[in-house]
Amino acid sequence: MAATASQTNLAGLPRRLVQDGIVSEARLAEASEAAKKDKVPLVAYLVNEDIANARAIAVAASHEFGVPLLDLDALELDIDCVRAVDQKLINKHRVLPLVKRGQRLFLGIADPTNLQAIDDIKFQTSLRIDPVVVEQDKLEERITKAIEAVDTTMSDLADDDFDLEHLDVTAQDEVDEDIHRDDVEDAPVVRFVNKILLDAIKRGASDVHFEPYEKFFRVRTRLDGVLSEVAQPPVVLANKVCARLKVMSRMDIAERRVPQDGRIKMRLSKNRAIDFRVNTCPTLFGEKIVLRILDPSSAKLGIDALGYEDRQKALYLKHLNKPYGMILVTGPTGSGKTVSLYTGLNILNTIDRNISTAEDPAEINLPGVNQVNVNPKVGLTFASSLKAFLRQDPDVIMVGEIRDLETAEIAIKAAQTGHLVLSTLHTNDAPRTLTRLVDMGVKPYAIATSVSLIIAQRLARRLCDNCKEARDIPKEALKKEGFTDAEIEKGVTVFAAKGCKQCNEGYKGRVGIFQVMEVSEAMGRIIMEGGNAMQIADQAAKEGVIDLRRAGLNKVKEGVTSLVEINRVTIE
């Protein structure tokens, strides 16, 4: 009897196939010998030679080993998940990454006894591998599609296919040409770095982090303000990847003890190039490298795309059109201050204006604007740049950041003497900006007579219009969040993130949350009388200035973002 024979001569999946009558023992023995000879997996041989049905084998394997069974036709291909596994391992073991959930990777496999495949992928990804049984024929078809999709994704950025080994990559600043490249022109490393950068550009990421640790090396990207892991290459590659990035940005690859700054220009096509601002920082287990992606097209979005409310936009445009005064943009790193400033500069950039900027460094190249990279090592500071600008017949001056009293005083003097000055400051909201200048040592009278507009801002993720869903929230909860009784009575529809193929966990892109405060005479008097930020905030509220929290709630009411996101970026 087949069942008895199989129990004495066979084990595992082959025994189950014989027991279930899917294939005879004799035929199975022949197939097993032929598969070994051809160096192909037994299940693949059985299906390819039409000896057994792929569906029947998958069902038998699922029952025998208690592993879930999945029909691949019911699952969409996840390219990012496929990229997490080395393509060589996918080809070698004929398996397919299906879904990643936290530190778990669900792996499509036709034969769950292929423990070598599971161990190899676990070692490469440092993830927990959960096998899922799938049909052999569908698995082969899906693997082919997945590899084609991964290979072609990068070429979607331009009309021509990218040669990952020979991309046109140059440094922005010419420095020492005698950099030794022998150890970093390794083709796999070059391909890996170029692919990571191209993928980050395509996904719309703002930053790329290369982080070495004692036991692993990871790459993360910041998409819509949130960091997520995209790769875990072998830790032995950390130094080579670091050296490759330093060569691309013309840094000293022999210097590993102090931070370094550099820039990379990556030309994607004849008409499009992307700049990267690069910074290295020595850590316990190597140099962490962070690349900020600088897309010049972001400066040309237009003021309507930033998220200003009508009154806020009108105030910004009003003060941009004034011949003198100071406009300050404030907020934490990564809150979109640079884009707001460059949007204003783009509006002002006409043939009849002389515009000069001092930045550390210049993030976006704007033709028609005289941009200076400050370099404290040679004495080119914000303050010295400003002094030079004032002797160059300027109309508009932009200072990347006011960091010290000397820079603040020169900027304010320029605003008082017929120049429009734009700059940034690190404070939490608009009222605190005025008191921060006082704390730096600027005279209250000078602040009151020069600062004309302050914009505090944050960036919140924008809900995906394709999948956002309305939530029923109790009135008490809405009131606690900050909505007024009148708004609640009228009806507030709150949307939440869901997630679909077109977005990133329910969000797609970002929108600005703004507090735009015109410095009035009453606020000037408060400053000159030694008032504090709370008094300025109260006066601003009387004059109709909404704070960041209120601006965020307005975006929630409009269905632009979610309450969860507003709670993340603003103070409750």
Tab-separated table of C-alpha atoms in Angstrom, residues 39 115 117 121 164 180 196 219 226 229 254 260 265 284 321 378 445 487 558 568:
chain	number	residue	atom	x	y	z
A	39	LYS	CA	20.059	20.820	-9.714
A	115	LEU	CA	15.350	25.866	5.698
A	117	ALA	CA	16.534	29.763	2.145
A	121	ILE	CA	17.351	35.592	4.178
A	164	LEU	CA	23.872	52.519	-11.867
A	180	HIS	CA	42.658	58.055	-3.432
A	196	ILE	CA	19.635	54.037	-2.683
A	219	VAL	CA	19.916	52.829	5.735
A	226	VAL	CA	8.882	60.194	9.184
A	229	GLU	CA	14.290	51.678	7.257
A	254	ALA	CA	41.319	59.707	5.522
A	260	GLN	CA	32.751	67.074	7.482
A	265	LYS	CA	25.138	66.871	-7.758
A	284	LEU	CA	31.180	54.775	18.200
A	321	ASN	CA	6.158	93.904	-1.533
A	378	VAL	CA	38.288	81.762	6.316
A	445	TYR	CA	13.443	99.743	20.161
A	487	GLU	CA	-17.744	74.500	15.365
A	558	GLU	CA	-10.831	70.965	5.857
A	568	ARG	CA	2.305	65.062	16.524
